[in-house]
mmCIF file of C-alpha atoms in Angstrom:
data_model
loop_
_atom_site.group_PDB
_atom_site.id
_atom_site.type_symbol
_atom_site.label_atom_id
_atom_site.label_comp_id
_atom_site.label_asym_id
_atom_site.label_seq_id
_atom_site.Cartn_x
_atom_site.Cartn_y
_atom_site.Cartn_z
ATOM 1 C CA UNK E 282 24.001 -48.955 28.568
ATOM 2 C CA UNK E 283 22.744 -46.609 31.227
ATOM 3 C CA UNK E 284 25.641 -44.702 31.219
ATOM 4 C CA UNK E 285 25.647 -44.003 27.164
ATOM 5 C CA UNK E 286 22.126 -43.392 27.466
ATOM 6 C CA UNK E 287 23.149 -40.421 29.383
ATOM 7 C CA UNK E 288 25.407 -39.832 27.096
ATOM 8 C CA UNK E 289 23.462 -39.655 24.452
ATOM 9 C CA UNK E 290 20.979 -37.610 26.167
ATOM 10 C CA UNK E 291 23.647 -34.658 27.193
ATOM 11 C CA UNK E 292 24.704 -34.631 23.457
ATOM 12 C CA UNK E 293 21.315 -34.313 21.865
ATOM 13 C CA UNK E 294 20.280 -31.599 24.438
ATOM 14 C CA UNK E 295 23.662 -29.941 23.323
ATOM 15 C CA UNK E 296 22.863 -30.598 19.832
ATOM 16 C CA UNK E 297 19.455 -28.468 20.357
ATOM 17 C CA UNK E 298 21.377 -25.673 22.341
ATOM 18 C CA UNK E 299 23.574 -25.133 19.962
ATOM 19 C CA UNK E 300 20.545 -24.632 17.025
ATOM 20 C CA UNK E 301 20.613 -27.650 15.003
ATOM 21 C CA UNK E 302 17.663 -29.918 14.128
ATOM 22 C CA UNK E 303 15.470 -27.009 15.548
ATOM 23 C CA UNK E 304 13.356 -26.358 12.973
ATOM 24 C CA UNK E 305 10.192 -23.443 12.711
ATOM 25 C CA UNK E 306 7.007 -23.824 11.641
ATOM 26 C CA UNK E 307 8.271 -22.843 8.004
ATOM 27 C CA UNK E 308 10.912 -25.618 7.944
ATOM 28 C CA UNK E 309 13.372 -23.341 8.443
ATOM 29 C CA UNK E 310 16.291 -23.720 10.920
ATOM 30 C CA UNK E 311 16.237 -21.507 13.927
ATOM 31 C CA UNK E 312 18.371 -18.448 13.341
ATOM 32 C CA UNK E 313 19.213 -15.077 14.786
ATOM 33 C CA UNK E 314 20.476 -13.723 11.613
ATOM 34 C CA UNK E 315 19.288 -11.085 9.751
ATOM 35 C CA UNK E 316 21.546 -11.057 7.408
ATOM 36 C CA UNK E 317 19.119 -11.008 4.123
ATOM 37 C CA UNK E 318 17.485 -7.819 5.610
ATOM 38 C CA UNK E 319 20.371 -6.060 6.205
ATOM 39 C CA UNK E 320 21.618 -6.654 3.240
ATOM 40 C CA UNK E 321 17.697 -5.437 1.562
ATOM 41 C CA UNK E 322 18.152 -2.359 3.535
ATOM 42 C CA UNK E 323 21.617 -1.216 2.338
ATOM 43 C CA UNK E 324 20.883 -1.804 -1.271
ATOM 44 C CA UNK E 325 17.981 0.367 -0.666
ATOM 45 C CA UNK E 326 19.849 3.185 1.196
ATOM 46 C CA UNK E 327 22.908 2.980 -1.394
ATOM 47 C CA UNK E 328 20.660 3.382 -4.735
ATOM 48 C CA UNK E 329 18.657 6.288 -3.107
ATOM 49 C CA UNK E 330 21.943 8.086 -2.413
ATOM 50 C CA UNK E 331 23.314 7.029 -6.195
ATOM 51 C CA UNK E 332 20.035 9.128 -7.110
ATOM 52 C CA UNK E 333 20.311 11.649 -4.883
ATOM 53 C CA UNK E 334 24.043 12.231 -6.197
ATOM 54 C CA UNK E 335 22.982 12.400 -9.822
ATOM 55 C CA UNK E 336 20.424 14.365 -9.624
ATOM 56 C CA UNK E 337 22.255 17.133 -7.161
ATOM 57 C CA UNK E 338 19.233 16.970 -5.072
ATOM 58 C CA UNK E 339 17.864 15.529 -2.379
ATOM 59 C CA UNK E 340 14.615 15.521 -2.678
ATOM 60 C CA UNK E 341 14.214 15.498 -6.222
ATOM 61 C CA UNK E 342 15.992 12.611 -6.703
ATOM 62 C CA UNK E 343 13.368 11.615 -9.465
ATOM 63 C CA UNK E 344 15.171 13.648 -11.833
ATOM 64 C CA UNK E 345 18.445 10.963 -11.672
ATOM 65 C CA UNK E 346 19.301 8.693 -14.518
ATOM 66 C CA UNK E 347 19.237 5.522 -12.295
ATOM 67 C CA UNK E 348 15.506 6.590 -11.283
ATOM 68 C CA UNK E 349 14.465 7.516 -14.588
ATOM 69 C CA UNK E 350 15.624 3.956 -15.570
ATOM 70 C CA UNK E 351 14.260 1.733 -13.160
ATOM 71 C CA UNK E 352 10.992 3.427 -12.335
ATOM 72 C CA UNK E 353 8.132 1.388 -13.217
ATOM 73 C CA UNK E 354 6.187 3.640 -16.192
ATOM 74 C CA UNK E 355 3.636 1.243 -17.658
ATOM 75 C CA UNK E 356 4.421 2.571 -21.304
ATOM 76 C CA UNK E 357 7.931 2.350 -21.329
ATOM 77 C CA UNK E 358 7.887 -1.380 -19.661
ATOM 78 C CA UNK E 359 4.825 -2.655 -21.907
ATOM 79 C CA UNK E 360 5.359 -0.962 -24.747
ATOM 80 C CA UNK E 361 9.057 -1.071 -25.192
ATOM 81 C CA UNK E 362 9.803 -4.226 -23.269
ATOM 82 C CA UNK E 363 12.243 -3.044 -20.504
ATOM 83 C CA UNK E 364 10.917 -5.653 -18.081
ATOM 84 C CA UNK E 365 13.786 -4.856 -15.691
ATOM 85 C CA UNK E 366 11.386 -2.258 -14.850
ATOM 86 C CA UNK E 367 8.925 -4.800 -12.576
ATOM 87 C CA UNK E 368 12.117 -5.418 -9.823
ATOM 88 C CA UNK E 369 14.762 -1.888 -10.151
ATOM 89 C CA UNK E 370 11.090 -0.111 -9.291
ATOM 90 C CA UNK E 371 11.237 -1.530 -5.609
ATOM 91 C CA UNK E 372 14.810 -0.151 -5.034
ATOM 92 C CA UNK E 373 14.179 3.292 -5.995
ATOM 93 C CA UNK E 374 12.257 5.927 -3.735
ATOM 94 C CA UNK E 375 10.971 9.522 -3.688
ATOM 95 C CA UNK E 376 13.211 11.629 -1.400
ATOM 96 C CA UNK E 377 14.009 11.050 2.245
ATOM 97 C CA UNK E 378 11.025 10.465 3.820
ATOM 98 C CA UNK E 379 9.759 7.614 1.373
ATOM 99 C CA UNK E 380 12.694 5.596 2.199
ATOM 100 C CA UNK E 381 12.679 6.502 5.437
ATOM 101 C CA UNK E 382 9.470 4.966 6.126
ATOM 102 C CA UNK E 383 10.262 1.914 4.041
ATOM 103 C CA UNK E 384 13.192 0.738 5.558
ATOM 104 C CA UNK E 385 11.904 1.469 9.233
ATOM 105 C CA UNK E 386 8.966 -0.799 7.913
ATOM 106 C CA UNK E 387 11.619 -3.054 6.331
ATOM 107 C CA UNK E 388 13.729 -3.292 9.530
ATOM 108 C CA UNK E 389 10.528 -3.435 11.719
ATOM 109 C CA UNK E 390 8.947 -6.759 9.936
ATOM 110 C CA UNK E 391 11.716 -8.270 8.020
ATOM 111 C CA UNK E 392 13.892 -9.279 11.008
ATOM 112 C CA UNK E 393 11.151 -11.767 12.640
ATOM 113 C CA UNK E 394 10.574 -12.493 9.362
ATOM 114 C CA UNK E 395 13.795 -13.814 7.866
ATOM 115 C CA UNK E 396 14.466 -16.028 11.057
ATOM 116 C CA UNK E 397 11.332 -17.747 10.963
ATOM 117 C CA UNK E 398 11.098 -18.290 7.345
ATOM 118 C CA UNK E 399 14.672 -18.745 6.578
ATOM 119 C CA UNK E 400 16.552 -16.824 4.150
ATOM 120 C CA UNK E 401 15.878 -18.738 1.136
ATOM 121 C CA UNK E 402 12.456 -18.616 1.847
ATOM 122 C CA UNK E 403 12.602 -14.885 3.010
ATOM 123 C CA UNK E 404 14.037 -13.838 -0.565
ATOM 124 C CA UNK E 405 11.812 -15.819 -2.235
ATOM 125 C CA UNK E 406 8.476 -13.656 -0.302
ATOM 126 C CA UNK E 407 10.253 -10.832 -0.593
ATOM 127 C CA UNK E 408 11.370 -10.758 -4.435
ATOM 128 C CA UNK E 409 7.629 -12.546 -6.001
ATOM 129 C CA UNK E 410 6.022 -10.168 -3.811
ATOM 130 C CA UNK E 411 7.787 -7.208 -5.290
ATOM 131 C CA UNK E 412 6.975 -9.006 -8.830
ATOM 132 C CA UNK E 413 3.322 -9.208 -7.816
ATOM 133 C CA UNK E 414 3.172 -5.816 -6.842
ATOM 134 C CA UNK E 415 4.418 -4.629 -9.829
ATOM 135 C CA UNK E 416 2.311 -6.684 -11.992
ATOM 136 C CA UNK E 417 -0.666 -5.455 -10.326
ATOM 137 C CA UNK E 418 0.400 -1.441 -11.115
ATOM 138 C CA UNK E 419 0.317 -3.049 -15.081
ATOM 139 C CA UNK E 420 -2.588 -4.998 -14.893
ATOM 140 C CA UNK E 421 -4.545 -2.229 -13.262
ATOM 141 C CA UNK E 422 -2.581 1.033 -13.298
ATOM 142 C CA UNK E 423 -2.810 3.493 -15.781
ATOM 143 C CA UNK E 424 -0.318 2.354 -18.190
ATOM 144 C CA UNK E 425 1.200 6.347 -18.836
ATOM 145 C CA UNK E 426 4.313 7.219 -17.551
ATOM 146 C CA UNK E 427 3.830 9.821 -14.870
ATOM 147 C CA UNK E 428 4.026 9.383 -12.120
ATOM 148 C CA UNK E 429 5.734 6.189 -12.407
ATOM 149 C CA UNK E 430 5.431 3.589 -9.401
ATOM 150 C CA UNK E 431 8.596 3.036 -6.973
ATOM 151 C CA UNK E 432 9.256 2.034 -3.547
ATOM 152 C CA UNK E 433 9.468 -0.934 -1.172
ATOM 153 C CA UNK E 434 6.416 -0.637 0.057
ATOM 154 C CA UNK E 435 4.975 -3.655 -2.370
ATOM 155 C CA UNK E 436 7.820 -6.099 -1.141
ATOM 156 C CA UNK E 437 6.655 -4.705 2.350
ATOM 157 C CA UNK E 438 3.001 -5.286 1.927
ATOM 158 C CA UNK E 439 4.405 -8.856 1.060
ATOM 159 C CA UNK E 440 5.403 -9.191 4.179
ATOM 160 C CA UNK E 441 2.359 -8.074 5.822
ATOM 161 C CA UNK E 442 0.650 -10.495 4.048
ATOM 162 C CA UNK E 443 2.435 -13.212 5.169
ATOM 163 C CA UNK E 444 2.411 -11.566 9.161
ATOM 164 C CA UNK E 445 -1.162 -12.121 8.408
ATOM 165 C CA UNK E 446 -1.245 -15.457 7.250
ATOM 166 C CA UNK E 447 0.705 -16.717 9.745
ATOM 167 C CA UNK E 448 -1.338 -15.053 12.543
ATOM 168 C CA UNK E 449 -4.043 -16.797 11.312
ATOM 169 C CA UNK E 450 -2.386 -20.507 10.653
ATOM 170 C CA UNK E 451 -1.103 -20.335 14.073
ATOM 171 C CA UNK E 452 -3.710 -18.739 16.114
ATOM 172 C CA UNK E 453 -1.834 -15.975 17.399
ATOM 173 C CA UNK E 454 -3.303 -12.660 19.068
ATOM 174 C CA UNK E 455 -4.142 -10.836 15.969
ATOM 175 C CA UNK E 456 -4.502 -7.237 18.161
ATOM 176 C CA UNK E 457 -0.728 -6.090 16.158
ATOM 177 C CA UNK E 458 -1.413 -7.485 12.971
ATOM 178 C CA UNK E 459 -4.732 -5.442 13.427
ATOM 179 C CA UNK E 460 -3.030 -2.415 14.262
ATOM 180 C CA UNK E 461 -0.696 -2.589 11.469
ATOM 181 C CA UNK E 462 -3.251 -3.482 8.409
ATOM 182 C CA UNK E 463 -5.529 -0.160 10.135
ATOM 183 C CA UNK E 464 -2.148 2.513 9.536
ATOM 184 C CA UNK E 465 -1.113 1.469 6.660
ATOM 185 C CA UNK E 466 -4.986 1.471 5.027
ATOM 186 C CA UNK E 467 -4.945 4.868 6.549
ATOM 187 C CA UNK E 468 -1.788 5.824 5.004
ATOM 188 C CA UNK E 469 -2.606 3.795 1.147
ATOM 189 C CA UNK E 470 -5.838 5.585 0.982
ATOM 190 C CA UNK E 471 -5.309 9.073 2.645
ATOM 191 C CA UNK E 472 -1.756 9.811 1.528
ATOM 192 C CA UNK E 473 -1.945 11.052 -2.073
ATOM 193 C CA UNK E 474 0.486 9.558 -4.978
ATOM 194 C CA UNK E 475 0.808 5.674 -2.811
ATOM 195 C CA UNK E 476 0.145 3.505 -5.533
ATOM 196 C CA UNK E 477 -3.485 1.719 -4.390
ATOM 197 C CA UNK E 478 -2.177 -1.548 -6.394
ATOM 198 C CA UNK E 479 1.217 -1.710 -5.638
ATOM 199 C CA UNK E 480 -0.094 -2.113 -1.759
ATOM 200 C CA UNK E 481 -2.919 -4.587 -2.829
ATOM 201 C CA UNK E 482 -1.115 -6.932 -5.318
ATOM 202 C CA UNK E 483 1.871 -6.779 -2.614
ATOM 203 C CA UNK E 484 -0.633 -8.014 0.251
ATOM 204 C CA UNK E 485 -2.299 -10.640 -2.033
ATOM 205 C CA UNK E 486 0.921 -11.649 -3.205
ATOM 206 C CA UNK E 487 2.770 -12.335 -0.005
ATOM 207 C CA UNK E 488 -0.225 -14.124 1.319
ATOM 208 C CA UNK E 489 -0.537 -16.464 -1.398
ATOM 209 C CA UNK E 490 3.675 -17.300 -0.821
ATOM 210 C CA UNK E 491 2.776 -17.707 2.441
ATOM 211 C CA UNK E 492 0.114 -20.481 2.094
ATOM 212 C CA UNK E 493 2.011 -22.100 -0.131
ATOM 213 C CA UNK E 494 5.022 -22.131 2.724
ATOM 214 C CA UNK E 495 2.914 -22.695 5.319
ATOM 215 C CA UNK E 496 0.675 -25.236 3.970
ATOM 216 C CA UNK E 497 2.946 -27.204 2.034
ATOM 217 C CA UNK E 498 2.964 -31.268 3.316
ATOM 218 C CA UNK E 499 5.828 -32.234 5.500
ATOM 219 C CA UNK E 500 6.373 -35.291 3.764
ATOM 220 C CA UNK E 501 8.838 -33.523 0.600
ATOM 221 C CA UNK E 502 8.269 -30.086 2.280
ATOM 222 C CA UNK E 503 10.667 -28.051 1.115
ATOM 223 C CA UNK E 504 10.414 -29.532 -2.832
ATOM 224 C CA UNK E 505 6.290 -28.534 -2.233
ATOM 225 C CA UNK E 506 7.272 -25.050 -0.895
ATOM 226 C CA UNK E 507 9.494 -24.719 -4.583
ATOM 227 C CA UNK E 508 6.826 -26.018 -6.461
ATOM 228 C CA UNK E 509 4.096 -23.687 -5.185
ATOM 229 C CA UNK E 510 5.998 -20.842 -5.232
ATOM 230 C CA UNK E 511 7.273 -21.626 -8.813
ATOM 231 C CA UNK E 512 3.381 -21.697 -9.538
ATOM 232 C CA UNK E 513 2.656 -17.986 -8.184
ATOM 233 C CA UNK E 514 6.138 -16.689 -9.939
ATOM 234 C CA UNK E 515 5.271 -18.344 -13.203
ATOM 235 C CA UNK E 516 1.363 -17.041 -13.128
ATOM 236 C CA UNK E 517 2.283 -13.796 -12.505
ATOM 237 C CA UNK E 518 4.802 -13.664 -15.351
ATOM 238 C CA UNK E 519 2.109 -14.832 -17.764
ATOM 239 C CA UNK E 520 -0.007 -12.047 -16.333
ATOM 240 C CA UNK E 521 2.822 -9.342 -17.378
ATOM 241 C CA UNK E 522 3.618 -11.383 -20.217
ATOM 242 C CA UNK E 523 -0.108 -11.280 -21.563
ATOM 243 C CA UNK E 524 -0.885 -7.749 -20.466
ATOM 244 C CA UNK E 525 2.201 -6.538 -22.682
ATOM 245 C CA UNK E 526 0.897 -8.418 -25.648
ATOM 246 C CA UNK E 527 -1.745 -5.992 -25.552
ATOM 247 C CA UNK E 528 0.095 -2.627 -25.797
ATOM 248 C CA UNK E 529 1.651 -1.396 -28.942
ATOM 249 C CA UNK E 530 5.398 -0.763 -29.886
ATOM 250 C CA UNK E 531 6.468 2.379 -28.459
ATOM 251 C CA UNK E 532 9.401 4.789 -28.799
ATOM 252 C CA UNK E 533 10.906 6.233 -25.365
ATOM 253 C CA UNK E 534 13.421 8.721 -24.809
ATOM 254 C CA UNK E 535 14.637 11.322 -22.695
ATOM 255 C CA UNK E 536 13.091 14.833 -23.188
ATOM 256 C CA UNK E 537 14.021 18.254 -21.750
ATOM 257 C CA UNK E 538 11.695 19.803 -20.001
ATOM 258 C CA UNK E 539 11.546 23.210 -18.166
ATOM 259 C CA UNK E 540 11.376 21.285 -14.824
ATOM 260 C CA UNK E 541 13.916 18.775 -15.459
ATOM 261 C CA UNK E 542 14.787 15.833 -17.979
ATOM 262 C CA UNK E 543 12.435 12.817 -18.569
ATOM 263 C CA UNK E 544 12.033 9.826 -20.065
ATOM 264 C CA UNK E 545 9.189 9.592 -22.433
ATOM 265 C CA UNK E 546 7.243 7.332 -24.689
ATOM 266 C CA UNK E 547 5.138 7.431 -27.206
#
């Protein structure tokens, strides 16, 4: 008995060496991969060079087809139902520096990220905060086309919210999170053309995921997590759903213009 006690023992501490039964705060199995971010990240880099290459420029990549179709312009999604508009938007980005900055802040966060969380879970903060962000630019944006809103930066304030959240759920020295929320206020508010709701419904989105992840009984945990984040997804559709009920049909098209060609509705 002694003996395969010992046993026993020497395979369960192997078992926990080796990563299984380890499980985070989130439920999630321990994990060095990053696969789901890498993965973010190269989808990101390929569309901006797609635009770049239809366009013939690098910096006004804006003018592209692909852009000009997945840009989120209030009119064009509300008015003339191309809902594809509230995801393509947070693949798309203006010129080098935008995505630059995005996927430095996408590599920067999303790694700890997606091997605490998991990468179901991680997918799931990352994809209804990048729906939350975008509903916030319709609920609260001006609905015209021009600028239109783009970038990963409300998937990425998704993730800041839930950094946040879980800084504060586990006590944890809040002096980065801190640092992080005080640059990119600096940079939402200071920088002209950052979409001021994109950021906010982001944030608020990805904190509300969070809770629901992080608060979620451990008794059934994972069915809780699905059923609160079904909760936020659904709500936030209804929001879209209801603000579009508001706008009239509209016709869009693409117009030349002396500057380039765009696609306009009226």
């Amino acid at each position: 008995m002694h003996t395969g006690g010992q046993q026993q023992r020497r395979q369960h501490r192997g078992y926990q060496e080796a990563g299984f039964g380890q499980r985070t705060v989130f439920g999630a199995r321990l994990s060095q991969s990053v696969l789901v971010t890498q993965v973010i990240l190269a989808v990101n880099v390929l569309v901006f060079l797609v635009t770049v290459l239809q366009a013939g420029s690098l910096n006004d990549n804006d003018l592209s087809s692909a852009f000009q179709h997945g840009a989120l312009y209030g009119d064009a999604t509300l008015g003339h139902g191309e809902w594809w508009r509230v995801l393509t938007n947070g693949f798309l980005h203006y010129g080098p520096i935008h995505i630059a900055v995005n996927m430095f802040s996408l590599w920067m966060m999303g790694r700890s990220l997606e091997q605490v969380t998991g990468r179901g879970r991680y997918l799931a903060l990352y994809f209804v905060s990048m729906l939350g962000a975008s509903a916030a630019v319709l609920l609260f944006g001006n609905p015209s086309g021009y600028p239109g809103t783009v970038g990963a930066s409300g998937a990425l304030f998704g993730l800041m919210g839930a950094y946040a959240v879980t800084v504060l759920k586990l006590r944890l020295n809040p002096t980065g999170l801190l640092i992080t929320l005080a640059l990119n206020a600096f940079i939402t508010f200071g920088i002209p053309g950052i979409s001021i709701w994109a950021h906010a419904g982001g944030l608020v989105t990805g904190a509300l995921v969070t809770v629901a992840l992080l608060y979620a009984p451990e008794v059934g945990q994972v069915r809780w997590q699905a059923i609160g984040i079904g909760i936020i997804t659904v709500a936030i559709i209804g929001l879209i759903v209801y603000r579009g009920a508001q706008f009239s049909p509209e016709t869009c098209q693409f117009v030349q213009f002396p500057f380039g060609r765009y696609y306009v509705c009226a």
